[in-house]
PDB file of C-alpha atoms in Angstrom:
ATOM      1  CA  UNK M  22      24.023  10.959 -22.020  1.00 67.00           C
ATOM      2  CA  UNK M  23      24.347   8.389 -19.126  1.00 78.00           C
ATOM      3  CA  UNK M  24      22.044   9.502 -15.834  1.00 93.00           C
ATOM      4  CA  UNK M  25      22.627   6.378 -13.374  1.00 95.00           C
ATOM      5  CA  UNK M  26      21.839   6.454 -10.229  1.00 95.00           C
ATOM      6  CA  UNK M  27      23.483   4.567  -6.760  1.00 94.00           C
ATOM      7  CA  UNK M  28      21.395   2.388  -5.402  1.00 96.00           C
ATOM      8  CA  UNK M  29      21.599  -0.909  -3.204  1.00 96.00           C
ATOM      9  CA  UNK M  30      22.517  -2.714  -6.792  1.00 96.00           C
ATOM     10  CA  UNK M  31      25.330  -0.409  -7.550  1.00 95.00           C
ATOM     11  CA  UNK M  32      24.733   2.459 -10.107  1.00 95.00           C
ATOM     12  CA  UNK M  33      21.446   1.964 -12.500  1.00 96.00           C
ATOM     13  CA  UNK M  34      20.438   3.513 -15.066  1.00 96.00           C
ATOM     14  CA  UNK M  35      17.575   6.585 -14.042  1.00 95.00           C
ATOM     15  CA  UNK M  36      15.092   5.326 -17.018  1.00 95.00           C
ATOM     16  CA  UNK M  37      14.993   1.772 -15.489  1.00 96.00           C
ATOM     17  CA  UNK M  38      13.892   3.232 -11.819  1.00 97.00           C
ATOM     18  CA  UNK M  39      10.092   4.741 -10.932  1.00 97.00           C
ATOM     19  CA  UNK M  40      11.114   7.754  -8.701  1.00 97.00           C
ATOM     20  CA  UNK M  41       8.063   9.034  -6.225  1.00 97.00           C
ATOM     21  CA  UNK M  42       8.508  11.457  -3.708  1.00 97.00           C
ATOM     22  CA  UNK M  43       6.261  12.109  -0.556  1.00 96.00           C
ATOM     23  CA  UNK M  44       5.874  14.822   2.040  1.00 98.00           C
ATOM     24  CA  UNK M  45       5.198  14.172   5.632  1.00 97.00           C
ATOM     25  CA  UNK M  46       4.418  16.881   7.842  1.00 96.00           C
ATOM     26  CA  UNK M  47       4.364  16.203  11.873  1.00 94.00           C
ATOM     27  CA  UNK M  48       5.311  18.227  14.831  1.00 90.00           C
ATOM     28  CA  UNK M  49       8.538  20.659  14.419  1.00 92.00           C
ATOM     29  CA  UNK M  50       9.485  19.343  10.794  1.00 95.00           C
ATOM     30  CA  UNK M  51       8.539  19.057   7.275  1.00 97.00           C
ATOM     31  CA  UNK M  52       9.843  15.886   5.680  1.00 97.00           C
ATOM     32  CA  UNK M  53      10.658  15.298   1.771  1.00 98.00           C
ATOM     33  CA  UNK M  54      11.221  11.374   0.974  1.00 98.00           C
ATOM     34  CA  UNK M  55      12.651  10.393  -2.074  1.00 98.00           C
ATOM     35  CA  UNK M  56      12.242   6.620  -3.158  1.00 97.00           C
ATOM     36  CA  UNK M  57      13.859   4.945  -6.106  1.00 97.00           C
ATOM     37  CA  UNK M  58      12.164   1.861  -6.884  1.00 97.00           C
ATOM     38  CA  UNK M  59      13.659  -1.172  -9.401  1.00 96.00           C
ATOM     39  CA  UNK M  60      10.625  -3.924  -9.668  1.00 95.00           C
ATOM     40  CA  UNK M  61       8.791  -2.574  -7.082  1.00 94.00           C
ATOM     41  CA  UNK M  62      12.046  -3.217  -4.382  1.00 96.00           C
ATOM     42  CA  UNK M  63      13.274   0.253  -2.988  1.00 97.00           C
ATOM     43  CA  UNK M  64      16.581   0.403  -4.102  1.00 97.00           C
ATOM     44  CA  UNK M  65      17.522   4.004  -2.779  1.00 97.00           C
ATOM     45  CA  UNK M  66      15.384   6.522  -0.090  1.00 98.00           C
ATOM     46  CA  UNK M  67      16.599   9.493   0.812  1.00 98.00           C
ATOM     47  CA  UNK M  68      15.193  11.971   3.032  1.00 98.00           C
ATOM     48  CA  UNK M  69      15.388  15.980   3.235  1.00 98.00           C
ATOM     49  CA  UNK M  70      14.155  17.213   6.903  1.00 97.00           C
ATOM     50  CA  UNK M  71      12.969  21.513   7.243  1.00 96.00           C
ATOM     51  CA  UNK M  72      13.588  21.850  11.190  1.00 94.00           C
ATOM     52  CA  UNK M  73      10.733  24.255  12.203  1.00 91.00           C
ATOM     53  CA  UNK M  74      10.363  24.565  15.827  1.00 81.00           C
ATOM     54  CA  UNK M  75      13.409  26.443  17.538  1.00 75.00           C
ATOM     55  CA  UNK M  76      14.431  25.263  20.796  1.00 75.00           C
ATOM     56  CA  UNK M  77      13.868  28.051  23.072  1.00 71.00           C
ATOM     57  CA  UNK M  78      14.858  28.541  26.757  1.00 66.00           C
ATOM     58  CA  UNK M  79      12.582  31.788  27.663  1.00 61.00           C
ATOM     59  CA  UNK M  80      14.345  33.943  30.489  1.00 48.00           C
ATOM     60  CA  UNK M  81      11.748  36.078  32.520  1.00 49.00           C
ATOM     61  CA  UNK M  82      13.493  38.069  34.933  1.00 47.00           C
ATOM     62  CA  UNK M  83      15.628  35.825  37.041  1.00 45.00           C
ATOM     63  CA  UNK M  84      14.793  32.486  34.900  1.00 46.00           C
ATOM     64  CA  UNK M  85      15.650  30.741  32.138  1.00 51.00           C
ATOM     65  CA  UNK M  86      12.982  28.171  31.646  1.00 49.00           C
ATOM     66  CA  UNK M  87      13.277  25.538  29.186  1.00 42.00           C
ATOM     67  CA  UNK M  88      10.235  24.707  26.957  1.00 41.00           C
TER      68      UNK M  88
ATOM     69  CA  UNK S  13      12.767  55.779  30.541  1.00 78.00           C
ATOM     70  CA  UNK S  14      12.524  53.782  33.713  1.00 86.00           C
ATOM     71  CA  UNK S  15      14.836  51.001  35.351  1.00 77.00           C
ATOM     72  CA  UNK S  16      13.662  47.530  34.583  1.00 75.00           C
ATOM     73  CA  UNK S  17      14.603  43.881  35.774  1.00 75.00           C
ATOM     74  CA  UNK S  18      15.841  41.675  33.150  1.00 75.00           C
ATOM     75  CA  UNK S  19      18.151  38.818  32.431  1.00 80.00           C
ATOM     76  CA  UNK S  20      20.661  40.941  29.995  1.00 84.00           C
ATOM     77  CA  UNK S  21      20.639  40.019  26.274  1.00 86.00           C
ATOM     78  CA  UNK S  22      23.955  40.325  25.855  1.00 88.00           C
ATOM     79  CA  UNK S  23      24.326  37.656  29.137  1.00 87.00           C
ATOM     80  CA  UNK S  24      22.330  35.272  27.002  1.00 87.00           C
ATOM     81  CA  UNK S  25      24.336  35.172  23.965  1.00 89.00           C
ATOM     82  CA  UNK S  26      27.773  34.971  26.100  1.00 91.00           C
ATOM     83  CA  UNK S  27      26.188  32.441  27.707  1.00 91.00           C
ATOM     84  CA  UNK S  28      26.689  30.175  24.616  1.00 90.00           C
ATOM     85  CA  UNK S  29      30.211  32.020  23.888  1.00 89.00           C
ATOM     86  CA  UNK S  30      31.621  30.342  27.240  1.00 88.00           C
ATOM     87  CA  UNK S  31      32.335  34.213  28.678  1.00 85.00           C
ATOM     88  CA  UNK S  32      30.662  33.255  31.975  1.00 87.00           C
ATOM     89  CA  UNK S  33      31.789  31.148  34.586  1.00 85.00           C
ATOM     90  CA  UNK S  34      29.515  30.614  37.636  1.00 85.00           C
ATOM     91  CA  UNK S  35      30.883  27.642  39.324  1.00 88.00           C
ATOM     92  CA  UNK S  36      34.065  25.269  38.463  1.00 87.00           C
ATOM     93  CA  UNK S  37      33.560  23.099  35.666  1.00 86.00           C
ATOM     94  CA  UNK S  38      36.030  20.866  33.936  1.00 89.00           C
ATOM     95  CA  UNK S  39      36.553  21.452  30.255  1.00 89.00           C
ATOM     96  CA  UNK S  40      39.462  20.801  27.921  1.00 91.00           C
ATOM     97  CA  UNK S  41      41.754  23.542  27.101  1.00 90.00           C
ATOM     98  CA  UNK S  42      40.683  25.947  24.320  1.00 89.00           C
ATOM     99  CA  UNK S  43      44.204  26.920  24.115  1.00 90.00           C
ATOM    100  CA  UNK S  44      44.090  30.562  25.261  1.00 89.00           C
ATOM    101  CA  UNK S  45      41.795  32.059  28.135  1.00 87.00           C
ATOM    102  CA  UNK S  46      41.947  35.648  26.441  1.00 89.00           C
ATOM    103  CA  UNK S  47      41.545  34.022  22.798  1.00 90.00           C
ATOM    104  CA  UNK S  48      40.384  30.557  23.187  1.00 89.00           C
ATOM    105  CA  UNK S  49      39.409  28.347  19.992  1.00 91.00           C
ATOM    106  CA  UNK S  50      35.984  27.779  18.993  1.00 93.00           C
ATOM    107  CA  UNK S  51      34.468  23.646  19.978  1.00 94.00           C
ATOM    108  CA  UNK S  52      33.478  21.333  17.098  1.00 96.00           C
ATOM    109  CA  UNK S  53      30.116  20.471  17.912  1.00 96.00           C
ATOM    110  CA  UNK S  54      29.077  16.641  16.077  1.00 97.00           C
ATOM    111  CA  UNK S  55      25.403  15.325  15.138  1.00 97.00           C
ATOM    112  CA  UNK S  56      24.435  12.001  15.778  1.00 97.00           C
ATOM    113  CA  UNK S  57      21.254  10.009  15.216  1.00 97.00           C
ATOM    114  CA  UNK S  58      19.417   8.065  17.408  1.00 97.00           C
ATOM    115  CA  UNK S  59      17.141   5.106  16.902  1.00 97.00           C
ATOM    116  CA  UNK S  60      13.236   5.292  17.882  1.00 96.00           C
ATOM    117  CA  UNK S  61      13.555   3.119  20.796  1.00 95.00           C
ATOM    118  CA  UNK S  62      15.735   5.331  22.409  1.00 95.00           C
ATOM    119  CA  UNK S  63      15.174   7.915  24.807  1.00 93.00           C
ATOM    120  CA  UNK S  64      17.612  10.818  24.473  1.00 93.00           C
ATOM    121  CA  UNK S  65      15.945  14.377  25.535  1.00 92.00           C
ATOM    122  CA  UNK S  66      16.126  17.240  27.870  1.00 90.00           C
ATOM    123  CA  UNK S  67      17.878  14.304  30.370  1.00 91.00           C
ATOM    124  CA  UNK S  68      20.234  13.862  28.316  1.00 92.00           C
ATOM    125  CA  UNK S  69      23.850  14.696  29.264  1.00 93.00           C
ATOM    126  CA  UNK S  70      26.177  13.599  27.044  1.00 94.00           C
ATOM    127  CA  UNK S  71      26.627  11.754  23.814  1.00 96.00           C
ATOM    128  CA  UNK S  72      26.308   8.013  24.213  1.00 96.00           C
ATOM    129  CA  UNK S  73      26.423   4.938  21.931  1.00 98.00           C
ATOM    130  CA  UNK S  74      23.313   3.403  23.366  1.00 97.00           C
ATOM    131  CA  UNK S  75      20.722   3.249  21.180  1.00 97.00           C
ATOM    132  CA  UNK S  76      22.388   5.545  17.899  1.00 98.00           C
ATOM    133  CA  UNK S  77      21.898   4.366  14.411  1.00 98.00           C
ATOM    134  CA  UNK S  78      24.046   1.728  12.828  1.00 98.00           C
ATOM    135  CA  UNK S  79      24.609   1.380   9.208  1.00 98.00           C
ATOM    136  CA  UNK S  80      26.665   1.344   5.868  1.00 97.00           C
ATOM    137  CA  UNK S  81      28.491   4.900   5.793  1.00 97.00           C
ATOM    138  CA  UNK S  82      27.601   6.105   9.312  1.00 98.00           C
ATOM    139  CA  UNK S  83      30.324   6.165  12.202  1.00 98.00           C
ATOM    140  CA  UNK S  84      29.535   6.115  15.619  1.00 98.00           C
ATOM    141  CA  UNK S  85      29.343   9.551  16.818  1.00 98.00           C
ATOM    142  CA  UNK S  86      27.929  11.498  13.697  1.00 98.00           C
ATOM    143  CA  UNK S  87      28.817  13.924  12.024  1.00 98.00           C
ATOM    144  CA  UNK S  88      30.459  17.519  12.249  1.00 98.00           C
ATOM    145  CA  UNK S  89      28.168  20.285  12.236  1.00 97.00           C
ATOM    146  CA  UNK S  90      28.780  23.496  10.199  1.00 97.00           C
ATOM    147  CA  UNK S  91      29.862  26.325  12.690  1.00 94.00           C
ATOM    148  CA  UNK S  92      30.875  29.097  10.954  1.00 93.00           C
ATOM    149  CA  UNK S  93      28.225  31.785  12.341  1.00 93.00           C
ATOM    150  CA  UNK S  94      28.925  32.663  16.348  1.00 93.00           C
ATOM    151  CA  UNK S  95      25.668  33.139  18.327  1.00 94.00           C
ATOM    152  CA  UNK S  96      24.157  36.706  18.151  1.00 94.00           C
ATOM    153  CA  UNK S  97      21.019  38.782  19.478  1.00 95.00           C
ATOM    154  CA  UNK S  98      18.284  40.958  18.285  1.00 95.00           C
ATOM    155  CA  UNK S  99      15.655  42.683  20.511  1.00 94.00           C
ATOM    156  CA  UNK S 100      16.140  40.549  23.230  1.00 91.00           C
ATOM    157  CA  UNK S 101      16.701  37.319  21.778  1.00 93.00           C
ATOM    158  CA  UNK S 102      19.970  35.407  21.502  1.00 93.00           C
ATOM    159  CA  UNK S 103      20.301  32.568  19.267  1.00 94.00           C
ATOM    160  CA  UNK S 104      22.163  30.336  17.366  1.00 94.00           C
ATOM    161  CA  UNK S 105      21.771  28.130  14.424  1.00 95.00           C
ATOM    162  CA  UNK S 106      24.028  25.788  12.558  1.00 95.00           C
ATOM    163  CA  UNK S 107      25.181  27.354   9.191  1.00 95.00           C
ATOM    164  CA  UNK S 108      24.764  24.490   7.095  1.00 97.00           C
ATOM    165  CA  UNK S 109      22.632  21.159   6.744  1.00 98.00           C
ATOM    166  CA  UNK S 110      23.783  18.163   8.508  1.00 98.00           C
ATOM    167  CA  UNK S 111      24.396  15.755   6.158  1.00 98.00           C
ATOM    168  CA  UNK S 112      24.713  12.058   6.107  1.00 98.00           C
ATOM    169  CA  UNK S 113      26.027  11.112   2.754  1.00 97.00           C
ATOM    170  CA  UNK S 114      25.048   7.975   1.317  1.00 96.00           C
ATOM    171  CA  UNK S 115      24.262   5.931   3.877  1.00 97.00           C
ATOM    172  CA  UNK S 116      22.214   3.177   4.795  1.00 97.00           C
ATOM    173  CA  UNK S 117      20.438   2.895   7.989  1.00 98.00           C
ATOM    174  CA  UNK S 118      17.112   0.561   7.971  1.00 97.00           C
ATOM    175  CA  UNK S 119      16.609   0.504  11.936  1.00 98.00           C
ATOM    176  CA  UNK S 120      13.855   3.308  11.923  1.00 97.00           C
ATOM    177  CA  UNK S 121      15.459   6.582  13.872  1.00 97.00           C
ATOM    178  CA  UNK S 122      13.674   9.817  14.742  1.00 96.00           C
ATOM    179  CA  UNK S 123      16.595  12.076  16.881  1.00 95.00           C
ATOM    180  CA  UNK S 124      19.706  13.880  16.169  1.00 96.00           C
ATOM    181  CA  UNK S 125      21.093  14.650  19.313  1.00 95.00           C
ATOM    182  CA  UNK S 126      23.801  17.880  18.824  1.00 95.00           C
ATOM    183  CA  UNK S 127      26.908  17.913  21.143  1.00 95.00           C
ATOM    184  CA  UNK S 128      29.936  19.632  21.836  1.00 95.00           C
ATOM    185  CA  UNK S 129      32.800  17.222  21.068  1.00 95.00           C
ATOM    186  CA  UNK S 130      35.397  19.339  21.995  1.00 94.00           C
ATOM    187  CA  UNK S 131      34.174  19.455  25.550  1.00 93.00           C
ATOM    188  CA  UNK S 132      33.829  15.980  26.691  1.00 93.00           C
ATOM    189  CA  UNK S 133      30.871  15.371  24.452  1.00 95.00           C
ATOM    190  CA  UNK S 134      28.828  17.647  26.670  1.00 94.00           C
ATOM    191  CA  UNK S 135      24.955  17.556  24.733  1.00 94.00           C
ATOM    192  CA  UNK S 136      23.206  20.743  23.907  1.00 94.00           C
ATOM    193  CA  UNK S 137      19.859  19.774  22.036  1.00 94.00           C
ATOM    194  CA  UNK S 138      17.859  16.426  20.671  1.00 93.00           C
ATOM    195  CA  UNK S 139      15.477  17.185  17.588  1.00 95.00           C
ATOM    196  CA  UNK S 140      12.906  14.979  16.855  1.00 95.00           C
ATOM    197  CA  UNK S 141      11.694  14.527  13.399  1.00 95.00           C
ATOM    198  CA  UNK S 142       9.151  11.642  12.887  1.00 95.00           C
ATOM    199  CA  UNK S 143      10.529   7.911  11.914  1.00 97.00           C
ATOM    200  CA  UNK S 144      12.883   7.571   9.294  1.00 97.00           C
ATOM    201  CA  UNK S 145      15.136   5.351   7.550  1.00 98.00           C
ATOM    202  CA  UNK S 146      17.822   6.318   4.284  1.00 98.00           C
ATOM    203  CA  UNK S 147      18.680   3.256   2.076  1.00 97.00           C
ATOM    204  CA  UNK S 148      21.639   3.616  -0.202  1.00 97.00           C
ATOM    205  CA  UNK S 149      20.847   7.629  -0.235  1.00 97.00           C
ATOM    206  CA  UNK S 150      21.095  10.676   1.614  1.00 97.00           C
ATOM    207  CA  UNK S 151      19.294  12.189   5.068  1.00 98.00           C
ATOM    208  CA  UNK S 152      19.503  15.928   4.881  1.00 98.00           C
ATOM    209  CA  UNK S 153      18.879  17.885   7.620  1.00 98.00           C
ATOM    210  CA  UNK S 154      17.738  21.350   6.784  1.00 97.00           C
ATOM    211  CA  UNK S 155      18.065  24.169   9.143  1.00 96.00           C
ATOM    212  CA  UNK S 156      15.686  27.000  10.175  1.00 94.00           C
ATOM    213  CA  UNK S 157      16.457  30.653   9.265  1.00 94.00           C
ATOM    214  CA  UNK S 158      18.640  31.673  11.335  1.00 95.00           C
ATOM    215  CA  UNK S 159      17.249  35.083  13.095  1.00 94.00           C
ATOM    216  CA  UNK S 160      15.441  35.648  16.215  1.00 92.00           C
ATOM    217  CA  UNK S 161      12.042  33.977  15.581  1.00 91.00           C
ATOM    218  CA  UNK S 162      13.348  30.683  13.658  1.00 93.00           C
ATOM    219  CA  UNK S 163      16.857  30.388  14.663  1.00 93.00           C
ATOM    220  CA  UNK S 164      17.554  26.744  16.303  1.00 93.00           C
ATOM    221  CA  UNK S 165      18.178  27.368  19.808  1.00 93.00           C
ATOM    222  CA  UNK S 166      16.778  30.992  21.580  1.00 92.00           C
ATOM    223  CA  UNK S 167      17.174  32.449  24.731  1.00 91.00           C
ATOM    224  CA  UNK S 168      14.704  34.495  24.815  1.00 86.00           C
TER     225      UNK S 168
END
């Protein structure tokens, strides 16, 4: 069965393609990249982002102080 | 139990409903006062040279991501979940990833700045998640639980 994949040079086969993935962690968000690479050229990235910090406006009595 | 002095919780949570009106403010109709219609908020992305923040106003152009697949203005956000409370939190999160399907944007961008469409592109947060750039793929923004403690926007 056929498992291509879209990329910059249209749809390629997932056998001819070195996948890696890589997390990065920094402040508020935990980031997943996804590269597809065809002769070392990046050919397709895609990235999943986990937003961890809420935005929070805290309301003491008679405020409602943004952080 | 005694009497205390406290911004209501429920005051908090209508606040994001629209049920309060301190002053005049312009908006565009929501088609009934007693049973108005609820605003399409939009994402868009913003490149790391710009400088969108707690300043910011409104949606603009300047400085947003360009690329194959992505229009000017963003996306729609998933808003199928009104805001709610518990303990004396209210909060609010979107009820489904932003996506950007298949796109290509090389200029590195770190922002998504959310905004309410519906009312004159009014904005309500930026997010900042670290440099980025999507090439012939997907960016998937994943949101937080949404409950008092991890929800995306709080009033606590």
């Amino acid at each position: 069965m056929s498992n291509r994949v879209l990329t910059t040079h249209g749809l390629i086969e997932l056998s001819q393609l070195d996948v890696s993935d890589h997390v990065e962690i920094g402040d508020g968000y935990r980031k997943v990249i996804v590269q597809y690479r065809l002769d070392d050229e990046i050919v397709r990235q895609s990235v999943f982002v986990d937003l961890l910090r809420p935005n929070g406006a805290d309301a003491v009595p008679g405020t409602l102080n943004g952080r | 139990m005694a009497n205390t002095t406290a911004i209501c919780t429920s005051f908090k949570s209508e606040l994001m409903l629209g049920a309060h009106q301190f002053g005049s403010v312009t908006i565009v109709s929501r088609g009934s006062l007693t049973s108005p219609t609820t605003d399409t908020l939009k994402a868009a992305l913003y490149l790391t040279t710009g400088s969108v923040g707690a300043g910011t106003t409104a949606y603009s152009a300047t400085n947003e991501v360009s690329g194959t697949n992505y229009s000017a203005g963003g996306v729609t956000v998933t808003n199928a979940t009104a805001p709610t409370t518990s303990g004396t939190t209210a909060y609010w999160t979107p009820s489904a990833a932003i996506v950007y399907t298949t796109v290509t944007l090389s200029t590195a961008f770190d922002t998504v700045l959310l905004y309410n469409s519906t009312q004159s592109n009014r904005a309500i947060l930026t997010y900042n998640f670290g440099s980025t750039t999507v090439t012939a793929g997907t960016l998937t923004l994943n949101m937080p639980t949404n409950d008092s403690t991890h929800a995306l926007i709080q009033l606590n």
